[in-house]
mmCIF file of N, CA, C and O in Angstrom:
data_model
loop_
_atom_site.group_PDB
_atom_site.id
_atom_site.type_symbol
_atom_site.label_atom_id
_atom_site.label_comp_id
_atom_site.label_asym_id
_atom_site.label_seq_id
_atom_site.Cartn_x
_atom_site.Cartn_y
_atom_site.Cartn_z
ATOM 1 N N MET A 25 14.487 -2.238 5.569
ATOM 2 C CA MET A 25 13.298 -1.806 6.266
ATOM 3 C C MET A 25 12.414 -1.036 5.283
ATOM 4 O O MET A 25 12.877 -0.205 4.524
ATOM 5 N N ILE A 26 11.138 -1.335 5.296
ATOM 6 C CA ILE A 26 10.183 -0.666 4.424
ATOM 7 C C ILE A 26 9.676 0.582 5.131
ATOM 8 O O ILE A 26 9.265 0.536 6.289
ATOM 9 N N GLY A 27 9.734 1.715 4.421
ATOM 10 C CA GLY A 27 9.243 2.966 4.973
ATOM 11 C C GLY A 27 7.938 3.365 4.303
ATOM 12 O O GLY A 27 7.784 3.205 3.094
ATOM 13 N N VAL A 28 6.991 3.872 5.093
ATOM 14 C CA VAL A 28 5.700 4.291 4.560
ATOM 15 C C VAL A 28 5.368 5.665 5.124
ATOM 16 O O VAL A 28 5.409 5.868 6.337
ATOM 17 N N THR A 29 5.034 6.597 4.237
ATOM 18 C CA THR A 29 4.583 7.923 4.656
ATOM 19 C C THR A 29 3.435 8.342 3.742
ATOM 20 O O THR A 29 3.258 7.795 2.651
ATOM 21 N N THR A 30 2.643 9.301 4.195
ATOM 22 C CA THR A 30 1.596 9.881 3.367
ATOM 23 C C THR A 30 1.879 11.360 3.209
ATOM 24 O O THR A 30 2.346 12.028 4.140
ATOM 25 N N GLU A 31 1.580 11.829 2.005
ATOM 26 C CA GLU A 31 1.875 13.223 1.700
ATOM 27 C C GLU A 31 1.009 13.656 0.526
ATOM 28 O O GLU A 31 1.011 13.003 -0.522
ATOM 29 N N ASN A 32 0.263 14.741 0.700
ATOM 30 C CA ASN A 32 -0.555 15.285 -0.384
ATOM 31 C C ASN A 32 -1.418 14.221 -1.056
ATOM 32 O O ASN A 32 -1.398 14.061 -2.274
ATOM 33 N N ASP A 33 -2.181 13.491 -0.282
ATOM 34 C CA ASP A 33 -3.071 12.442 -0.795
ATOM 35 C C ASP A 33 -2.331 11.339 -1.542
ATOM 36 O O ASP A 33 -2.873 10.706 -2.442
ATOM 37 N N GLN A 34 -1.081 11.120 -1.192
ATOM 38 C CA GLN A 34 -0.305 10.033 -1.794
ATOM 39 C C GLN A 34 0.336 9.199 -0.712
ATOM 40 O O GLN A 34 0.725 9.696 0.342
ATOM 41 N N LEU A 35 0.450 7.928 -0.978
ATOM 42 C CA LEU A 35 1.153 6.998 -0.105
ATOM 43 C C LEU A 35 2.540 6.799 -0.695
ATOM 44 O O LEU A 35 2.676 6.419 -1.860
ATOM 45 N N LEU A 36 3.553 7.084 0.081
ATOM 46 C CA LEU A 36 4.933 6.930 -0.379
ATOM 47 C C LEU A 36 5.557 5.743 0.347
ATOM 48 O O LEU A 36 5.634 5.723 1.570
ATOM 49 N N VAL A 37 5.982 4.751 -0.422
ATOM 50 C CA VAL A 37 6.554 3.536 0.138
ATOM 51 C C VAL A 37 7.995 3.430 -0.344
ATOM 52 O O VAL A 37 8.271 3.523 -1.533
ATOM 53 N N THR A 38 8.892 3.208 0.592
ATOM 54 C CA THR A 38 10.304 3.029 0.269
ATOM 55 C C THR A 38 10.670 1.590 0.584
ATOM 56 O O THR A 38 10.490 1.120 1.711
ATOM 57 N N ILE A 39 11.161 0.893 -0.439
ATOM 58 C CA ILE A 39 11.503 -0.518 -0.291
ATOM 59 C C ILE A 39 12.953 -0.707 -0.732
ATOM 60 O O ILE A 39 13.316 -0.323 -1.847
ATOM 61 N N PRO A 40 13.793 -1.299 0.117
ATOM 62 C CA PRO A 40 15.174 -1.535 -0.298
ATOM 63 C C PRO A 40 15.203 -2.553 -1.447
ATOM 64 O O PRO A 40 14.451 -3.518 -1.465
ATOM 65 N N THR A 41 16.051 -2.297 -2.418
ATOM 66 C CA THR A 41 16.136 -3.175 -3.587
ATOM 67 C C THR A 41 17.356 -4.088 -3.549
ATOM 68 O O THR A 41 17.572 -4.860 -4.490
ATOM 69 N N GLN A 42 18.111 -4.023 -2.479
ATOM 70 C CA GLN A 42 19.284 -4.891 -2.364
ATOM 71 C C GLN A 42 18.842 -6.346 -2.457
ATOM 72 O O GLN A 42 17.922 -6.788 -1.773
ATOM 73 N N GLY A 43 19.466 -7.102 -3.336
ATOM 74 C CA GLY A 43 19.133 -8.506 -3.518
ATOM 75 C C GLY A 43 18.034 -8.753 -4.536
ATOM 76 O O GLY A 43 17.696 -9.896 -4.810
ATOM 77 N N LEU A 44 17.465 -7.682 -5.090
ATOM 78 C CA LEU A 44 16.436 -7.830 -6.108
ATOM 79 C C LEU A 44 17.015 -7.483 -7.476
ATOM 80 O O LEU A 44 17.787 -6.535 -7.608
ATOM 81 N N THR A 45 16.604 -8.236 -8.479
ATOM 82 C CA THR A 45 17.021 -7.903 -9.845
ATOM 83 C C THR A 45 16.116 -6.793 -10.371
ATOM 84 O O THR A 45 15.005 -6.591 -9.861
ATOM 85 N N PRO A 46 16.551 -6.067 -11.387
ATOM 86 C CA PRO A 46 15.673 -5.053 -11.984
ATOM 87 C C PRO A 46 14.342 -5.644 -12.455
ATOM 88 O O PRO A 46 13.297 -5.012 -12.316
ATOM 89 N N ASP A 47 14.357 -6.870 -12.987
ATOM 90 C CA ASP A 47 13.109 -7.513 -13.421
ATOM 91 C C ASP A 47 12.178 -7.766 -12.243
ATOM 92 O O ASP A 47 10.957 -7.605 -12.350
ATOM 93 N N GLU A 48 12.723 -8.186 -11.109
ATOM 94 C CA GLU A 48 11.902 -8.413 -9.918
ATOM 95 C C GLU A 48 11.277 -7.114 -9.427
ATOM 96 O O GLU A 48 10.111 -7.086 -9.027
ATOM 97 N N VAL A 49 12.037 -6.040 -9.474
ATOM 98 C CA VAL A 49 11.515 -4.727 -9.068
ATOM 99 C C VAL A 49 10.385 -4.318 -10.018
ATOM 100 O O VAL A 49 9.314 -3.889 -9.587
ATOM 101 N N ASN A 50 10.609 -4.467 -11.323
ATOM 102 C CA ASN A 50 9.578 -4.116 -12.305
ATOM 103 C C ASN A 50 8.330 -4.963 -12.127
ATOM 104 O O ASN A 50 7.207 -4.453 -12.234
ATOM 105 N N ASP A 51 8.502 -6.257 -11.869
ATOM 106 C CA ASP A 51 7.344 -7.135 -11.645
ATOM 107 C C ASP A 51 6.543 -6.685 -10.425
ATOM 108 O O ASP A 51 5.309 -6.685 -10.452
ATOM 109 N N PHE A 52 7.236 -6.308 -9.367
ATOM 110 C CA PHE A 52 6.557 -5.863 -8.152
ATOM 111 C C PHE A 52 5.788 -4.567 -8.402
ATOM 112 O O PHE A 52 4.623 -4.431 -8.005
ATOM 113 N N VAL A 53 6.403 -3.620 -9.091
ATOM 114 C CA VAL A 53 5.733 -2.354 -9.389
ATOM 115 C C VAL A 53 4.523 -2.598 -10.293
ATOM 116 O O VAL A 53 3.458 -2.011 -10.092
ATOM 117 N N ALA A 54 4.666 -3.484 -11.268
ATOM 118 C CA ALA A 54 3.533 -3.813 -12.140
ATOM 119 C C ALA A 54 2.397 -4.419 -11.327
ATOM 120 O O ALA A 54 1.223 -4.090 -11.547
ATOM 121 N N TRP A 55 2.731 -5.302 -10.380
ATOM 122 C CA TRP A 55 1.704 -5.898 -9.522
ATOM 123 C C TRP A 55 0.992 -4.815 -8.715
ATOM 124 O O TRP A 55 -0.245 -4.845 -8.589
ATOM 125 N N LEU A 56 1.742 -3.859 -8.183
ATOM 126 C CA LEU A 56 1.125 -2.765 -7.428
ATOM 127 C C LEU A 56 0.167 -1.965 -8.311
ATOM 128 O O LEU A 56 -0.925 -1.579 -7.866
ATOM 129 N N ARG A 57 0.561 -1.717 -9.546
ATOM 130 C CA ARG A 57 -0.313 -0.973 -10.462
ATOM 131 C C ARG A 57 -1.610 -1.736 -10.708
ATOM 132 O O ARG A 57 -2.698 -1.153 -10.687
ATOM 133 N N VAL A 58 -1.502 -3.016 -10.963
ATOM 134 C CA VAL A 58 -2.692 -3.833 -11.211
ATOM 135 C C VAL A 58 -3.592 -3.839 -9.971
ATOM 136 O O VAL A 58 -4.809 -3.691 -10.078
ATOM 137 N N GLU A 59 -3.009 -4.014 -8.807
ATOM 138 C CA GLU A 59 -3.789 -4.001 -7.566
ATOM 139 C C GLU A 59 -4.505 -2.667 -7.382
ATOM 140 O O GLU A 59 -5.672 -2.627 -7.002
ATOM 141 N N SER A 60 -3.812 -1.583 -7.645
ATOM 142 C CA SER A 60 -4.402 -0.260 -7.495
ATOM 143 C C SER A 60 -5.588 -0.083 -8.435
ATOM 144 O O SER A 60 -6.652 0.407 -8.039
ATOM 145 N N ILE A 61 -5.435 -0.507 -9.668
ATOM 146 C CA ILE A 61 -6.517 -0.402 -10.647
ATOM 147 C C ILE A 61 -7.684 -1.300 -10.236
ATOM 148 O O ILE A 61 -8.844 -0.895 -10.290
ATOM 149 N N ALA A 62 -7.378 -2.525 -9.824
ATOM 150 C CA ALA A 62 -8.428 -3.472 -9.446
ATOM 151 C C ALA A 62 -9.242 -2.957 -8.263
ATOM 152 O O ALA A 62 -10.468 -3.112 -8.220
ATOM 153 N N ARG A 63 -8.594 -2.335 -7.318
ATOM 154 C CA ARG A 63 -9.305 -1.847 -6.129
ATOM 155 C C ARG A 63 -10.214 -0.660 -6.441
ATOM 156 O O ARG A 63 -11.184 -0.414 -5.745
ATOM 157 N N ARG A 64 -9.872 0.095 -7.486
ATOM 158 C CA ARG A 64 -10.713 1.237 -7.879
ATOM 159 C C ARG A 64 -11.786 0.838 -8.886
ATOM 160 O O ARG A 64 -12.669 1.621 -9.193
ATOM 161 N N SER A 65 -11.699 -0.363 -9.395
ATOM 162 C CA SER A 65 -12.613 -0.811 -10.437
ATOM 163 C C SER A 65 -14.034 -0.948 -9.912
ATOM 164 O O SER A 65 -14.268 -1.372 -8.787
ATOM 165 N N ARG A 66 -14.981 -0.650 -10.766
ATOM 166 C CA ARG A 66 -16.383 -0.843 -10.440
ATOM 167 C C ARG A 66 -16.939 -2.041 -11.220
ATOM 168 O O ARG A 66 -18.139 -2.201 -11.354
ATOM 169 N N LEU A 67 -16.042 -2.851 -11.733
ATOM 170 C CA LEU A 67 -16.416 -4.021 -12.516
ATOM 171 C C LEU A 67 -17.072 -5.059 -11.609
ATOM 172 O O LEU A 67 -16.510 -5.433 -10.577
ATOM 173 N N THR A 68 -18.241 -5.505 -11.993
ATOM 174 C CA THR A 68 -18.922 -6.534 -11.207
ATOM 175 C C THR A 68 -18.263 -7.880 -11.472
ATOM 176 O O THR A 68 -17.621 -8.072 -12.512
ATOM 177 N N PRO A 69 -18.427 -8.833 -10.561
ATOM 178 C CA PRO A 69 -17.868 -10.169 -10.808
ATOM 179 C C PRO A 69 -18.371 -10.775 -12.120
ATOM 180 O O PRO A 69 -17.611 -11.401 -12.856
ATOM 181 N N GLU A 70 -19.643 -10.575 -12.443
ATOM 182 C CA GLU A 70 -20.190 -11.116 -13.691
ATOM 183 C C GLU A 70 -19.537 -10.452 -14.909
ATOM 184 O O GLU A 70 -19.163 -11.121 -15.876
ATOM 185 N N ALA A 71 -19.373 -9.139 -14.864
ATOM 186 C CA ALA A 71 -18.738 -8.431 -15.977
ATOM 187 C C ALA A 71 -17.277 -8.852 -16.108
ATOM 188 O O ALA A 71 -16.757 -8.992 -17.221
ATOM 189 N N ALA A 72 -16.604 -9.065 -14.974
ATOM 190 C CA ALA A 72 -15.209 -9.524 -15.010
ATOM 191 C C ALA A 72 -15.127 -10.909 -15.646
ATOM 192 O O ALA A 72 -14.227 -11.181 -16.449
ATOM 193 N N TRP A 73 -16.056 -11.783 -15.290
ATOM 194 C CA TRP A 73 -16.088 -13.132 -15.881
ATOM 195 C C TRP A 73 -16.283 -13.041 -17.396
ATOM 196 O O TRP A 73 -15.570 -13.688 -18.163
ATOM 197 N N ASN A 74 -17.245 -12.230 -17.826
ATOM 198 C CA ASN A 74 -17.497 -12.080 -19.257
ATOM 199 C C ASN A 74 -16.281 -11.523 -19.981
ATOM 200 O O ASN A 74 -15.944 -11.976 -21.082
ATOM 201 N N LEU A 75 -15.618 -10.548 -19.374
ATOM 202 C CA LEU A 75 -14.412 -9.984 -19.971
ATOM 203 C C LEU A 75 -13.327 -11.041 -20.087
ATOM 204 O O LEU A 75 -12.670 -11.164 -21.131
ATOM 205 N N SER A 76 -13.145 -11.855 -19.050
ATOM 206 C CA SER A 76 -12.113 -12.894 -19.107
ATOM 207 C C SER A 76 -12.430 -13.921 -20.189
ATOM 208 O O SER A 76 -11.536 -14.398 -20.883
ATOM 209 N N GLU A 77 -13.713 -14.258 -20.351
ATOM 210 C CA GLU A 77 -14.100 -15.208 -21.396
ATOM 211 C C GLU A 77 -13.848 -14.624 -22.784
ATOM 212 O O GLU A 77 -13.388 -15.323 -23.695
ATOM 213 N N ASP A 78 -14.122 -13.338 -22.960
ATOM 214 C CA ASP A 78 -13.852 -12.681 -24.242
ATOM 215 C C ASP A 78 -12.363 -12.689 -24.559
ATOM 216 O O ASP A 78 -11.948 -12.956 -25.686
ATOM 217 N N ILE A 79 -11.551 -12.395 -23.552
ATOM 218 C CA ILE A 79 -10.098 -12.375 -23.746
ATOM 219 C C ILE A 79 -9.595 -13.758 -24.122
ATOM 220 O O ILE A 79 -8.804 -13.917 -25.060
ATOM 221 N N LYS A 80 -10.070 -14.783 -23.400
ATOM 222 C CA LYS A 80 -9.641 -16.148 -23.713
ATOM 223 C C LYS A 80 -10.087 -16.560 -25.110
ATOM 224 O O LYS A 80 -9.341 -17.209 -25.845
ATOM 225 N N SER A 81 -11.296 -16.200 -25.477
ATOM 226 C CA SER A 81 -11.813 -16.537 -26.797
ATOM 227 C C SER A 81 -10.992 -15.868 -27.895
ATOM 228 O O SER A 81 -10.634 -16.508 -28.893
ATOM 229 N N ASP A 82 -10.688 -14.589 -27.713
ATOM 230 C CA ASP A 82 -9.852 -13.878 -28.688
ATOM 231 C C ASP A 82 -8.477 -14.526 -28.787
ATOM 232 O O ASP A 82 -7.938 -14.708 -29.883
ATOM 233 N N TRP A 83 -7.902 -14.874 -27.637
ATOM 234 C CA TRP A 83 -6.586 -15.499 -27.634
ATOM 235 C C TRP A 83 -6.641 -16.834 -28.376
ATOM 236 O O TRP A 83 -5.787 -17.131 -29.198
ATOM 237 N N TRP A 84 -7.654 -17.630 -28.092
ATOM 238 C CA TRP A 84 -7.772 -18.947 -28.727
ATOM 239 C C TRP A 84 -7.936 -18.798 -30.235
ATOM 240 O O TRP A 84 -7.312 -19.518 -31.014
ATOM 241 N N ASN A 85 -8.769 -17.854 -30.667
ATOM 242 C CA ASN A 85 -8.961 -17.646 -32.102
ATOM 243 C C ASN A 85 -7.652 -17.265 -32.793
ATOM 244 O O ASN A 85 -7.408 -17.654 -33.931
ATOM 245 N N THR A 86 -6.799 -16.532 -32.112
ATOM 246 C CA THR A 86 -5.517 -16.126 -32.675
ATOM 247 C C THR A 86 -4.498 -17.262 -32.648
ATOM 248 O O THR A 86 -3.683 -17.391 -33.556
ATOM 249 N N ASN A 87 -4.537 -18.137 -31.645
ATOM 250 C CA ASN A 87 -3.481 -19.128 -31.422
ATOM 251 C C ASN A 87 -3.876 -20.583 -31.642
ATOM 252 O O ASN A 87 -3.038 -21.465 -31.496
ATOM 253 N N GLU A 88 -5.121 -20.828 -31.984
ATOM 254 C CA GLU A 88 -5.596 -22.203 -32.099
ATOM 255 C C GLU A 88 -4.714 -23.049 -33.017
ATOM 256 O O GLU A 88 -4.403 -24.202 -32.707
ATOM 257 N N GLN A 89 -4.280 -22.488 -34.136
ATOM 258 C CA GLN A 89 -3.484 -23.258 -35.095
ATOM 259 C C GLN A 89 -2.165 -23.742 -34.505
ATOM 260 O O GLN A 89 -1.605 -24.721 -34.968
ATOM 261 N N ARG A 90 -1.687 -23.121 -33.469
ATOM 262 C CA ARG A 90 -0.442 -23.551 -32.826
ATOM 263 C C ARG A 90 -0.627 -24.830 -32.014
ATOM 264 O O ARG A 90 0.331 -25.528 -31.722
ATOM 265 N N PHE A 91 -1.874 -25.136 -31.631
ATOM 266 C CA PHE A 91 -2.125 -26.233 -30.708
ATOM 267 C C PHE A 91 -2.960 -27.370 -31.287
ATOM 268 O O PHE A 91 -3.160 -28.374 -30.618
ATOM 269 N N THR A 92 -3.458 -27.192 -32.489
ATOM 270 C CA THR A 92 -4.252 -28.259 -33.108
ATOM 271 C C THR A 92 -3.557 -28.742 -34.370
ATOM 272 O O THR A 92 -2.983 -27.944 -35.119
ATOM 273 N N PRO A 93 -3.591 -30.057 -34.606
ATOM 274 C CA PRO A 93 -2.945 -30.576 -35.808
ATOM 275 C C PRO A 93 -3.650 -30.092 -37.071
ATOM 276 O O PRO A 93 -4.888 -29.958 -37.093
ATOM 277 N N ARG A 94 -2.853 -29.837 -38.080
ATOM 278 C CA ARG A 94 -3.424 -29.440 -39.364
ATOM 279 C C ARG A 94 -3.819 -30.691 -40.122
ATOM 280 O O ARG A 94 -3.174 -31.740 -40.011
ATOM 281 N N GLU A 95 -4.864 -30.586 -40.906
ATOM 282 C CA GLU A 95 -5.326 -31.733 -41.693
ATOM 283 C C GLU A 95 -4.248 -32.133 -42.678
ATOM 284 O O GLU A 95 -3.595 -31.303 -43.293
ATOM 285 N N GLY A 96 -4.048 -33.450 -42.798
ATOM 286 C CA GLY A 96 -3.065 -33.957 -43.737
ATOM 287 C C GLY A 96 -1.649 -33.997 -43.204
ATOM 288 O O GLY A 96 -0.708 -34.305 -43.913
ATOM 289 N N HIS A 97 -1.472 -33.653 -41.930
ATOM 290 C CA HIS A 97 -0.122 -33.654 -41.337
ATOM 291 C C HIS A 97 -0.052 -34.578 -40.167
ATOM 292 O O HIS A 97 -0.849 -34.794 -39.403
#
């Protein structure tokens, strides 16, 4: 059973971990952190799109050689 209480401007959630691996628990907590940050963000959809394009471009510039054939090979 999931328990929820509020205390001192905080939401306290108790979730049983029986049947969950430590990695699953960590993944869930990480998801909660991302959701919390996203909900407080003042990032506009356009700015978010531009940021995602920058991230993809940086990633591609770093990893392109892994996915494209080298000349002469």
